[in-house]
Short mmCIF file of C-alpha atoms in Angstrom, two decimals:
data_model
loop_
_atom_site.label_atom_id
_atom_site.label_comp_id
_atom_site.label_asym_id
_atom_site.label_seq_id
_atom_site.Cartn_x
_atom_site.Cartn_y
_atom_site.Cartn_z
CA MET J 23 72.24 26.47 93.10
CA ALA J 24 70.28 27.79 95.78
CA PHE J 25 67.96 30.91 95.75
CA ARG J 26 67.06 31.44 99.03
CA GLY J 27 63.80 33.94 100.50
CA LYS J 28 62.32 33.84 96.79
CA ARG J 29 60.78 31.40 94.43
CA PRO J 30 62.65 29.34 92.64
CA GLU J 31 61.68 30.67 89.20
CA HIS J 32 63.19 34.38 90.02
CA GLY J 33 66.31 33.37 90.73
CA GLY J 34 66.65 32.74 86.50
CA PRO J 35 65.81 30.69 83.99
CA PRO J 36 65.08 26.66 85.25
CA GLU J 37 68.14 24.92 83.35
CA LEU J 38 70.31 27.34 85.78
CA PHE J 39 68.41 26.54 88.95
CA TYR J 40 68.13 22.05 88.04
CA ASP J 41 71.77 22.11 88.32
CA LYS J 42 74.08 19.06 89.44
CA ASN J 43 73.45 19.16 92.54
CA GLU J 44 69.54 20.22 92.61
CA ALA J 45 68.92 16.91 90.40
CA ARG J 46 71.15 14.99 93.21
CA LYS J 47 68.25 15.94 95.65
CA TYR J 48 65.48 14.76 93.48
CA VAL J 49 67.32 10.96 93.47
CA ARG J 50 68.76 10.94 96.99
CA ASN J 51 66.24 13.01 99.31
CA SER J 52 63.57 10.82 100.28
CA ARG J 53 61.23 13.22 101.46
CA MET J 54 61.29 15.25 97.99
CA ILE J 55 60.64 11.59 96.38
CA ASP J 56 57.99 10.81 98.33
CA VAL J 57 56.36 14.38 97.63
CA GLN J 58 57.15 14.19 93.61
CA THR J 59 56.11 10.51 93.69
CA LYS J 60 52.45 11.40 95.26
CA MET J 61 51.77 14.59 93.35
CA ALA J 62 52.10 12.51 89.97
CA GLY J 63 50.08 9.61 91.48
CA ARG J 64 47.20 12.83 91.79
CA ALA J 65 47.95 13.89 88.37
CA LEU J 66 47.28 10.35 86.94
CA GLU J 67 43.93 9.59 89.06
CA LEU J 68 43.18 13.21 87.54
CA LEU J 69 43.22 12.12 84.06
CA CYS J 70 40.57 9.68 83.93
CA LEU J 71 42.08 7.00 81.89
CA PRO J 72 40.78 3.79 80.88
CA GLU J 73 41.24 1.60 83.65
CA GLY J 74 43.18 -1.21 82.87
CA GLN J 75 44.25 -0.08 79.65
CA PRO J 76 48.01 0.90 78.95
CA CYS J 77 48.32 4.56 77.35
CA TYR J 78 50.77 6.52 75.90
CA LEU J 79 51.55 9.71 78.12
CA LEU J 80 53.73 12.60 77.75
CA ASP J 81 55.30 13.98 80.77
CA ILE J 82 55.93 17.77 80.48
CA GLY J 83 59.20 19.11 82.97
CA CYS J 84 60.04 15.21 83.97
CA GLY J 85 63.03 15.82 85.48
CA SER J 86 64.79 12.53 87.02
CA GLY J 87 62.11 10.86 85.66
CA LEU J 88 60.15 9.95 89.35
CA SER J 89 56.91 11.01 87.90
CA GLY J 90 57.48 8.73 85.18
CA ASP J 91 58.92 5.95 87.19
CA TYR J 92 55.14 6.19 88.79
CA LEU J 93 53.61 5.71 85.32
CA SER J 94 56.12 3.12 84.51
CA ASP J 95 54.71 1.19 87.52
CA GLU J 96 51.01 1.77 86.97
CA GLY J 97 51.18 0.35 83.74
CA HIS J 98 51.66 3.12 80.87
CA TYR J 99 54.66 4.18 77.97
CA TRP J 100 55.33 7.41 78.47
CA VAL J 101 57.92 10.67 76.96
CA GLY J 102 59.42 12.84 78.85
CA ILE J 103 60.58 15.96 78.21
CA ASP J 104 62.85 18.77 80.18
CA ILE J 105 65.31 21.77 80.00
CA SER J 106 67.85 20.69 82.17
CA PRO J 107 70.81 18.40 81.05
CA ALA J 108 71.51 17.48 84.38
CA MET J 109 68.01 16.27 85.79
CA LEU J 110 68.03 14.03 82.17
CA ASP J 111 71.11 13.10 83.10
CA ALA J 112 69.99 12.19 86.61
CA ALA J 113 67.26 9.84 84.94
CA LEU J 114 69.56 8.65 82.42
CA ASP J 115 71.24 7.19 85.30
CA ARG J 116 68.28 5.74 87.19
CA ASP J 117 67.32 3.87 84.84
CA THR J 118 63.87 5.45 83.49
CA GLU J 119 61.48 3.33 81.41
CA GLY J 120 60.45 6.30 79.49
CA ASP J 121 62.19 7.98 76.27
CA LEU J 122 63.81 11.60 77.16
CA LEU J 123 64.08 14.49 75.33
CA LEU J 124 65.95 17.71 75.70
CA GLY J 125 63.65 20.97 75.15
CA ASP J 126 61.88 24.26 76.28
CA MET J 127 58.41 23.76 76.84
CA GLY J 128 58.06 27.55 75.91
CA GLN J 129 59.06 26.72 72.38
CA GLY J 130 56.42 24.43 71.59
CA ILE J 131 56.52 20.47 72.12
CA PRO J 132 58.25 18.57 68.92
CA PHE J 133 55.98 15.99 68.54
CA LYS J 134 53.44 14.89 65.84
CA PRO J 135 49.51 15.64 66.17
CA GLY J 136 47.58 13.12 67.95
CA THR J 137 50.49 11.32 69.68
CA PHE J 138 49.81 10.99 72.93
CA ASP J 139 46.45 9.87 75.26
CA GLY J 140 47.73 12.16 78.10
CA CYS J 141 50.07 14.20 79.57
CA ILE J 142 50.93 14.95 82.96
CA SER J 143 52.97 17.56 84.43
CA ILE J 144 54.81 18.14 87.86
CA SER J 145 55.85 21.56 89.16
CA ALA J 146 56.95 23.19 85.98
CA VAL J 147 54.30 25.37 83.92
CA GLN J 148 54.89 28.49 86.36
CA TRP J 149 58.20 29.16 84.90
CA LEU J 150 56.60 30.08 81.22
CA CYS J 151 55.19 32.99 83.57
CA ASN J 152 58.75 35.14 84.04
CA ALA J 153 61.22 36.52 81.75
CA ASN J 154 64.49 35.29 81.83
CA LYS J 155 65.33 37.65 78.48
CA LYS J 156 64.41 40.51 77.14
CA SER J 157 62.69 38.45 73.81
CA ASP J 158 60.55 36.15 76.85
CA ILE J 159 57.22 37.53 76.82
CA PRO J 160 55.36 34.65 79.07
CA ALA J 161 51.93 35.35 77.25
CA LYS J 162 52.93 34.07 73.80
CA ARG J 163 55.75 31.03 75.67
CA LEU J 164 52.48 29.66 77.47
CA TYR J 165 50.60 29.91 74.14
CA CYS J 166 53.14 28.48 72.22
CA PHE J 167 53.19 25.40 74.90
CA PHE J 168 49.63 25.45 75.31
CA SER J 169 48.28 25.25 71.95
CA SER J 170 51.49 22.29 70.51
CA LEU J 171 50.42 21.05 73.60
CA TYR J 172 46.59 21.04 72.18
CA SER J 173 47.60 19.51 69.15
CA VAL J 174 49.93 16.34 70.43
CA LEU J 175 46.90 15.34 72.26
CA VAL J 176 44.49 12.21 70.64
CA ARG J 177 40.80 15.06 70.58
CA GLY J 178 39.04 14.51 74.07
CA ALA J 179 42.56 13.32 76.21
CA ARG J 180 42.84 15.49 78.81
CA ALA J 181 46.24 16.93 80.66
CA VAL J 182 46.40 17.52 84.46
CA LEU J 183 49.23 19.95 85.13
CA GLN J 184 50.54 20.16 89.12
CA LEU J 185 51.65 23.87 89.16
CA TYR J 186 52.76 26.50 91.72
CA PRO J 187 51.17 29.73 90.94
CA GLU J 188 52.76 32.50 92.45
CA ASN J 189 49.28 34.92 92.91
CA SER J 190 46.00 35.19 91.61
CA GLU J 191 47.04 37.47 88.04
CA GLN J 192 49.28 34.49 87.22
CA LEU J 193 47.14 31.94 87.72
CA GLU J 194 44.68 34.07 85.62
CA LEU J 195 47.54 34.75 82.67
CA ILE J 196 48.40 30.81 82.61
CA THR J 197 44.40 29.87 82.14
CA ILE J 198 43.96 32.84 79.59
CA GLN J 199 46.45 31.41 77.29
CA ALA J 200 45.22 27.40 77.78
CA THR J 201 41.48 28.68 76.36
CA LYS J 202 42.98 30.58 73.80
CA ALA J 203 44.74 27.53 73.03
CA GLY J 204 41.46 25.73 72.90
CA PHE J 205 41.54 23.88 76.01
CA THR J 206 38.37 23.54 78.54
CA GLY J 207 38.58 22.39 81.80
CA GLY J 208 39.40 23.90 85.65
CA VAL J 209 41.61 23.65 88.50
CA VAL J 210 41.63 21.39 91.47
CA VAL J 211 42.66 22.23 94.21
CA ASP J 212 43.55 19.91 97.18
CA PHE J 213 43.82 20.64 100.59
CA PRO J 214 42.59 24.41 100.00
CA ASN J 215 42.67 25.51 103.52
CA SER J 216 45.87 23.77 104.33
CA ALA J 217 49.10 25.67 103.70
CA LYS J 218 51.73 23.14 103.30
CA ALA J 219 49.19 20.40 101.69
CA LYS J 220 47.43 22.72 99.00
CA LYS J 221 48.27 21.62 95.64
CA PHE J 222 46.99 23.53 92.33
CA TYR J 223 45.69 20.84 89.41
CA LEU J 224 45.16 22.61 86.36
CA CYS J 225 43.02 19.58 84.12
CA LEU J 226 42.59 20.96 80.75
CA PHE J 227 40.01 19.02 77.82
CA SER J 228 40.64 18.81 74.64
CA GLY J 229 37.76 17.91 73.58
CA PRO J 230 34.04 18.78 74.76
CA SER J 231 33.84 19.79 78.05
CA THR J 232 32.78 17.12 80.58
CA PHE J 233 32.97 17.07 84.36
CA LEU J 234 35.46 18.48 86.87
CA PRO J 235 36.68 15.85 89.08
CA LYS J 236 36.46 16.20 92.91
CA ALA J 237 39.34 18.26 94.78
CA LEU J 238 40.84 16.47 97.95
CA THR J 239 39.82 17.99 101.70
CA GLU J 240 40.86 16.93 104.90
CA THR J 241 37.41 17.12 106.37
CA THR J 242 35.10 16.55 103.32
CA ASP J 243 32.11 16.92 105.61
CA GLU J 244 33.36 20.67 106.40
CA GLU J 245 35.07 21.57 103.61
CA GLU J 246 33.85 21.96 99.85
CA ALA J 247 35.98 20.70 97.28
CA THR J 248 37.20 24.05 95.19
CA GLU J 249 36.94 23.97 91.59
CA SER J 250 36.72 26.18 89.36
CA ALA J 251 35.97 25.57 85.61
CA PHE J 252 36.58 27.65 82.38
CA THR J 253 35.87 27.40 78.37
CA SER J 254 37.01 28.30 75.66
CA GLU J 255 35.11 31.04 75.03
CA ARG J 256 35.90 34.79 75.97
CA GLY J 257 34.70 36.80 78.59
CA CYS J 258 35.66 38.91 81.90
CA ALA J 259 33.44 37.55 84.54
CA ARG J 260 35.43 37.89 87.69
CA GLY J 261 34.46 36.49 91.26
CA SER J 262 34.59 33.49 93.61
CA ALA J 263 34.90 30.21 92.71
CA PRO J 264 31.44 28.60 92.83
CA SER J 265 30.95 25.26 95.10
CA THR J 266 29.40 22.98 92.02
CA HIS J 267 30.56 23.54 88.32
CA HIS J 268 30.07 26.67 86.17
CA ARG J 269 31.36 27.59 83.37
CA ILE J 270 33.47 30.61 83.38
CA PRO J 271 36.10 31.85 80.97
CA LEU J 272 38.80 32.14 83.92
CA VAL J 273 39.81 29.91 86.36
CA LEU J 274 39.27 31.67 90.26
CA THR J 275 39.83 30.32 93.13
CA PRO J 276 39.11 31.33 96.93
CA GLY J 277 42.10 32.57 99.14
CA SER J 278 45.94 33.12 98.71
CA THR J 279 48.34 31.41 96.56
CA ASP J 280 51.24 33.24 98.49
CA ASP J 281 51.52 30.05 101.09
CA MET J 282 52.91 26.78 98.86
CA CYS J 283 55.23 24.81 99.62
#
C-alpha cells in the first residue's frame, strides 16, 4: 500500500502499511535488504555486547526477519515482535532462526522481567508518535512501550533503537517517555551532515549511565560525532548538542530531522 508525498506513518496504522506488497519488497529488493542489514549491524555494534559471547536479544519491529538474520549470523539468539501479520509471514517463509510474536509494542512487551540481554529495533519507534484512533495517546503508548522494555531487559543491558524522528519535537517526546521509564542514554547521529546517510540511533541504558558510543562521520578530522546524552532526572534544559558528553534531561541534536530517508 503506497502513501506518496508523506511519511508512511501518516497514512494509517503500520499493520495496514506493511501489507503483502510491502512485505514482498523486504524479501526481493536488494537495496532495501542491504540498508536494513547495515542498520541492524550498526545497532548491534552500539549494543556493545561482550565479545564472543552469544546473547539473547529482542528485535522490536522485526518485520521480515532481516535484522534477525544478522543477529543469527553473529551468533546470537533472538525473539522478534511485529504488528504486521504480512511481515511475519514473510519472515516465516524465509525460515528465520528467531522466534516470532505478533504484537503491538505500544501495548507493552509481553515477557518476564530480565528476559533479554539487549534489544535492537530498526525503523519502528516513530510509529508510536501517531494516533490512529481516538483512544491512541502517543505519550502513553510510548511510556507503556519503554517501561515494559525496561522491565524485560537484564539490569545493565542496553537497547539500541534506530528511528526516523519527524522533527525535534517528536524526538523530544520519545526521549522524555524513555527517561520517565527509567532509562538513561542518548542519541547517536551517524553522518549528521548527509541528507541521505544520516541515521538516528537512540541508545538506552537500563543501568547506571555509561559512555555514549561515538557517531560515524564521513570525515572525522573535520566533523565531530553528534551525540546528546540524557538521564532520568527531570528538567527542561535546552540547547544544541555538546561536543563532549554532558548529561542533560532531553536529547537535542543540531540540524533538521526533516531530510531523512
